[in-house]
């Protein structure tokens, strides 16, 4: 994980601000990232979630530069589960980085966090994200109808899961 993933740092705020300005990626944030201060605050929130043991978020690096994000969130200790999510900047897509990052964060979640089951979902109209999930060893489990709402439009999602015992 050392050369592919690392925690987001305060000095990554300009990258985070640029990401939030990309049309498809701005939706990934639960609050607007419209200034450097907002980006710094978002990164501080990611750090706090790590300390609280609720989410572990990493910058995905390409030649040392953050070009994406991968997270294990909704860490639930009773059932040893977590939720994986990922995004890549447009210029970094198609290089296999998302699949490698998803695999790496899964191994981290199993080995370091002691989780047993990881889940993720993607919109049905996003076949690239499905390829990432499958390539990282996540098996399809079913479709959730009208799960997401963006700009007044509802989207179906496909849920995938990976277990610590799965052979990948």
PDB file of N, CA, C and O in Angstrom, residues 9-47:
ATOM      1  N   UNK A   9      -3.628  14.264   3.084  1.00  0.00           N
ATOM      2  CA  UNK A   9      -2.925  15.208   3.943  1.00  0.00           C
ATOM      3  C   UNK A   9      -3.454  16.621   3.705  1.00  0.00           C
ATOM      4  O   UNK A   9      -3.983  16.908   2.620  1.00  0.00           O
ATOM      5  N   UNK A  10      -3.279  17.500   4.685  1.00  0.00           N
ATOM      6  CA  UNK A  10      -3.738  18.888   4.504  1.00  0.00           C
ATOM      7  C   UNK A  10      -3.177  19.556   3.252  1.00  0.00           C
ATOM      8  O   UNK A  10      -3.879  20.342   2.605  1.00  0.00           O
ATOM      9  N   UNK A  11      -1.943  19.217   2.861  1.00  0.00           N
ATOM     10  CA  UNK A  11      -1.376  19.859   1.673  1.00  0.00           C
ATOM     11  C   UNK A  11      -1.971  19.310   0.367  1.00  0.00           C
ATOM     12  O   UNK A  11      -1.646  19.793  -0.719  1.00  0.00           O
ATOM     13  N   UNK A  12      -2.890  18.329   0.465  1.00  0.00           N
ATOM     14  CA  UNK A  12      -3.614  17.830  -0.704  1.00  0.00           C
ATOM     15  C   UNK A  12      -4.874  18.653  -0.987  1.00  0.00           C
ATOM     16  O   UNK A  12      -5.598  18.350  -1.937  1.00  0.00           O
ATOM     17  N   UNK A  13      -5.142  19.665  -0.193  1.00  0.00           N
ATOM     18  CA  UNK A  13      -6.372  20.448  -0.344  1.00  0.00           C
ATOM     19  C   UNK A  13      -6.557  20.999  -1.764  1.00  0.00           C
ATOM     20  O   UNK A  13      -7.675  20.942  -2.286  1.00  0.00           O
ATOM     21  N   UNK A  14      -5.526  21.507  -2.443  1.00  0.00           N
ATOM     22  CA  UNK A  14      -5.747  21.981  -3.821  1.00  0.00           C
ATOM     23  C   UNK A  14      -6.226  20.866  -4.762  1.00  0.00           C
ATOM     24  O   UNK A  14      -7.066  21.104  -5.633  1.00  0.00           O
ATOM     25  N   UNK A  15      -5.725  19.655  -4.576  1.00  0.00           N
ATOM     26  CA  UNK A  15      -6.179  18.526  -5.392  1.00  0.00           C
ATOM     27  C   UNK A  15      -7.644  18.231  -5.087  1.00  0.00           C
ATOM     28  O   UNK A  15      -8.463  18.048  -5.999  1.00  0.00           O
ATOM     29  N   UNK A  16      -7.990  18.190  -3.816  1.00  0.00           N
ATOM     30  CA  UNK A  16      -9.371  17.905  -3.411  1.00  0.00           C
ATOM     31  C   UNK A  16     -10.319  18.966  -3.968  1.00  0.00           C
ATOM     32  O   UNK A  16     -11.416  18.640  -4.433  1.00  0.00           O
ATOM     33  N   UNK A  17      -9.912  20.216  -3.943  1.00  0.00           N
ATOM     34  CA  UNK A  17     -10.735  21.291  -4.501  1.00  0.00           C
ATOM     35  C   UNK A  17     -10.931  21.089  -6.007  1.00  0.00           C
ATOM     36  O   UNK A  17     -12.051  21.242  -6.517  1.00  0.00           O
ATOM     37  N   UNK A  18      -9.888  20.728  -6.709  1.00  0.00           N
ATOM     38  CA  UNK A  18      -9.999  20.484  -8.151  1.00  0.00           C
ATOM     39  C   UNK A  18     -10.931  19.301  -8.433  1.00  0.00           C
ATOM     40  O   UNK A  18     -11.747  19.352  -9.349  1.00  0.00           O
ATOM     41  N   UNK A  19     -10.826  18.256  -7.636  1.00  0.00           N
ATOM     42  CA  UNK A  19     -11.692  17.081  -7.797  1.00  0.00           C
ATOM     43  C   UNK A  19     -13.151  17.478  -7.623  1.00  0.00           C
ATOM     44  O   UNK A  19     -14.016  17.084  -8.413  1.00  0.00           O
ATOM     45  N   UNK A  20     -13.423  18.252  -6.609  1.00  0.00           N
ATOM     46  CA  UNK A  20     -14.811  18.661  -6.333  1.00  0.00           C
ATOM     47  C   UNK A  20     -15.389  19.481  -7.472  1.00  0.00           C
ATOM     48  O   UNK A  20     -16.609  19.538  -7.638  1.00  0.00           O
ATOM     49  N   UNK A  21     -14.533  20.086  -8.270  1.00  0.00           N
ATOM     50  CA  UNK A  21     -14.997  20.869  -9.412  1.00  0.00           C
ATOM     51  C   UNK A  21     -15.289  20.042 -10.653  1.00  0.00           C
ATOM     52  O   UNK A  21     -15.886  20.545 -11.612  1.00  0.00           O
ATOM     53  N   UNK A  22     -14.887  18.768 -10.651  1.00  0.00           N
ATOM     54  CA  UNK A  22     -15.179  17.907 -11.798  1.00  0.00           C
ATOM     55  C   UNK A  22     -16.647  17.483 -11.731  1.00  0.00           C
ATOM     56  O   UNK A  22     -17.115  17.050 -10.679  1.00  0.00           O
ATOM     57  N   UNK A  23     -17.379  17.611 -12.832  1.00  0.00           N
ATOM     58  CA  UNK A  23     -18.830  17.370 -12.812  1.00  0.00           C
ATOM     59  C   UNK A  23     -19.260  16.042 -12.196  1.00  0.00           C
ATOM     60  O   UNK A  23     -20.153  16.007 -11.364  1.00  0.00           O
ATOM     61  N   UNK A  24     -18.634  14.953 -12.550  1.00  0.00           N
ATOM     62  CA  UNK A  24     -19.057  13.651 -12.042  1.00  0.00           C
ATOM     63  C   UNK A  24     -18.536  13.375 -10.635  1.00  0.00           C
ATOM     64  O   UNK A  24     -19.093  12.555  -9.924  1.00  0.00           O
ATOM     65  N   UNK A  25     -17.476  14.049 -10.220  1.00  0.00           N
ATOM     66  CA  UNK A  25     -16.879  13.753  -8.924  1.00  0.00           C
ATOM     67  C   UNK A  25     -17.399  14.641  -7.803  1.00  0.00           C
ATOM     68  O   UNK A  25     -17.326  14.261  -6.642  1.00  0.00           O
ATOM     69  N   UNK A  26     -17.916  15.798  -8.134  1.00  0.00           N
ATOM     70  CA  UNK A  26     -18.453  16.682  -7.098  1.00  0.00           C
ATOM     71  C   UNK A  26     -19.553  16.014  -6.289  1.00  0.00           C
ATOM     72  O   UNK A  26     -19.767  16.340  -5.119  1.00  0.00           O
ATOM     73  N   UNK A  27     -20.222  15.040  -6.892  1.00  0.00           N
ATOM     74  CA  UNK A  27     -21.295  14.304  -6.202  1.00  0.00           C
ATOM     75  C   UNK A  27     -20.778  13.400  -5.089  1.00  0.00           C
ATOM     76  O   UNK A  27     -21.547  12.896  -4.280  1.00  0.00           O
ATOM     77  N   UNK A  28     -19.487  13.165  -5.067  1.00  0.00           N
ATOM     78  CA  UNK A  28     -18.911  12.237  -4.095  1.00  0.00           C
ATOM     79  C   UNK A  28     -18.818  12.835  -2.693  1.00  0.00           C
ATOM     80  O   UNK A  28     -18.563  12.113  -1.738  1.00  0.00           O
ATOM     81  N   UNK A  29     -19.051  14.112  -2.580  1.00  0.00           N
ATOM     82  CA  UNK A  29     -18.893  14.792  -1.298  1.00  0.00           C
ATOM     83  C   UNK A  29     -20.259  15.096  -0.689  1.00  0.00           C
ATOM     84  O   UNK A  29     -21.181  15.487  -1.391  1.00  0.00           O
ATOM     85  N   UNK A  30     -20.362  14.923   0.623  1.00  0.00           N
ATOM     86  CA  UNK A  30     -21.638  15.163   1.301  1.00  0.00           C
ATOM     87  C   UNK A  30     -21.858  16.638   1.621  1.00  0.00           C
ATOM     88  O   UNK A  30     -22.961  17.018   1.977  1.00  0.00           O
ATOM     89  N   UNK A  31     -20.815  17.436   1.496  1.00  0.00           N
ATOM     90  CA  UNK A  31     -20.947  18.886   1.653  1.00  0.00           C
ATOM     91  C   UNK A  31     -20.117  19.547   0.557  1.00  0.00           C
ATOM     92  O   UNK A  31     -19.157  18.953   0.058  1.00  0.00           O
ATOM     93  N   UNK A  32     -20.485  20.771   0.175  1.00  0.00           N
ATOM     94  CA  UNK A  32     -19.770  21.430  -0.928  1.00  0.00           C
ATOM     95  C   UNK A  32     -18.293  21.668  -0.605  1.00  0.00           C
ATOM     96  O   UNK A  32     -17.950  22.090   0.493  1.00  0.00           O
ATOM     97  N   UNK A  33     -17.444  21.382  -1.568  1.00  0.00           N
ATOM     98  CA  UNK A  33     -16.017  21.703  -1.473  1.00  0.00           C
ATOM     99  C   UNK A  33     -15.802  22.802  -2.506  1.00  0.00           C
ATOM    100  O   UNK A  33     -15.555  22.542  -3.675  1.00  0.00           O
ATOM    101  N   UNK A  34     -15.925  24.056  -2.059  1.00  0.00           N
ATOM    102  CA  UNK A  34     -15.888  25.181  -2.981  1.00  0.00           C
ATOM    103  C   UNK A  34     -14.791  26.196  -2.650  1.00  0.00           C
ATOM    104  O   UNK A  34     -14.753  27.290  -3.196  1.00  0.00           O
ATOM    105  N   UNK A  35     -13.891  25.795  -1.750  1.00  0.00           N
ATOM    106  CA  UNK A  35     -12.771  26.662  -1.389  1.00  0.00           C
ATOM    107  C   UNK A  35     -11.668  25.790  -0.805  1.00  0.00           C
ATOM    108  O   UNK A  35     -11.906  24.638  -0.418  1.00  0.00           O
ATOM    109  N   UNK A  36     -10.473  26.353  -0.721  1.00  0.00           N
ATOM    110  CA  UNK A  36      -9.379  25.611  -0.087  1.00  0.00           C
ATOM    111  C   UNK A  36      -9.707  25.296   1.365  1.00  0.00           C
ATOM    112  O   UNK A  36      -9.405  24.206   1.859  1.00  0.00           O
ATOM    113  N   UNK A  37     -10.335  26.241   2.044  1.00  0.00           N
ATOM    114  CA  UNK A  37     -10.714  26.005   3.445  1.00  0.00           C
ATOM    115  C   UNK A  37     -11.685  24.838   3.558  1.00  0.00           C
ATOM    116  O   UNK A  37     -11.560  23.996   4.457  1.00  0.00           O
ATOM    117  N   UNK A  38     -12.648  24.747   2.651  1.00  0.00           N
ATOM    118  CA  UNK A  38     -13.602  23.631   2.665  1.00  0.00           C
ATOM    119  C   UNK A  38     -12.889  22.315   2.370  1.00  0.00           C
ATOM    120  O   UNK A  38     -13.197  21.283   2.977  1.00  0.00           O
ATOM    121  N   UNK A  39     -11.926  22.334   1.465  1.00  0.00           N
ATOM    122  CA  UNK A  39     -11.156  21.125   1.155  1.00  0.00           C
ATOM    123  C   UNK A  39     -10.319  20.698   2.359  1.00  0.00           C
ATOM    124  O   UNK A  39     -10.246  19.507   2.685  1.00  0.00           O
ATOM    125  N   UNK A  40      -9.702  21.655   3.028  1.00  0.00           N
ATOM    126  CA  UNK A  40      -8.927  21.346   4.229  1.00  0.00           C
ATOM    127  C   UNK A  40      -9.824  20.778   5.326  1.00  0.00           C
ATOM    128  O   UNK A  40      -9.442  19.829   6.023  1.00  0.00           O
ATOM    129  N   UNK A  41     -11.023  21.337   5.462  1.00  0.00           N
ATOM    130  CA  UNK A  41     -11.974  20.841   6.455  1.00  0.00           C
ATOM    131  C   UNK A  41     -12.405  19.413   6.129  1.00  0.00           C
ATOM    132  O   UNK A  41     -12.524  18.566   7.014  1.00  0.00           O
ATOM    133  N   UNK A  42     -12.633  19.139   4.847  1.00  0.00           N
ATOM    134  CA  UNK A  42     -13.012  17.785   4.432  1.00  0.00           C
ATOM    135  C   UNK A  42     -11.905  16.784   4.774  1.00  0.00           C
ATOM    136  O   UNK A  42     -12.166  15.705   5.305  1.00  0.00           O
ATOM    137  N   UNK A  43     -10.655  17.150   4.499  1.00  0.00           N
ATOM    138  CA  UNK A  43      -9.525  16.276   4.815  1.00  0.00           C
ATOM    139  C   UNK A  43      -9.425  16.066   6.328  1.00  0.00           C
ATOM    140  O   UNK A  43      -9.161  14.951   6.788  1.00  0.00           O
ATOM    141  N   UNK A  44      -9.672  17.109   7.105  1.00  0.00           N
ATOM    142  CA  UNK A  44      -9.675  16.968   8.572  1.00  0.00           C
ATOM    143  C   UNK A  44     -10.776  16.005   9.021  1.00  0.00           C
ATOM    144  O   UNK A  44     -10.581  15.212   9.956  1.00  0.00           O
ATOM    145  N   UNK A  45     -11.922  16.049   8.352  1.00  0.00           N
ATOM    146  CA  UNK A  45     -13.013  15.119   8.661  1.00  0.00           C
ATOM    147  C   UNK A  45     -12.588  13.687   8.381  1.00  0.00           C
ATOM    148  O   UNK A  45     -12.885  12.774   9.168  1.00  0.00           O
ATOM    149  N   UNK A  46     -11.888  13.472   7.275  1.00  0.00           N
ATOM    150  CA  UNK A  46     -11.400  12.127   6.953  1.00  0.00           C
ATOM    151  C   UNK A  46     -10.461  11.615   8.036  1.00  0.00           C
ATOM    152  O   UNK A  46     -10.528  10.451   8.433  1.00  0.00           O
ATOM    153  N   UNK A  47      -9.597  12.487   8.531  1.00  0.00           N
ATOM    154  CA  UNK A  47      -8.669  12.124   9.599  1.00  0.00           C
ATOM    155  C   UNK A  47      -9.425  11.793  10.874  1.00  0.00           C
ATOM    156  O   UNK A  47      -9.120  10.800  11.549  1.00  0.00           O
TER     157      UNK A  47
END
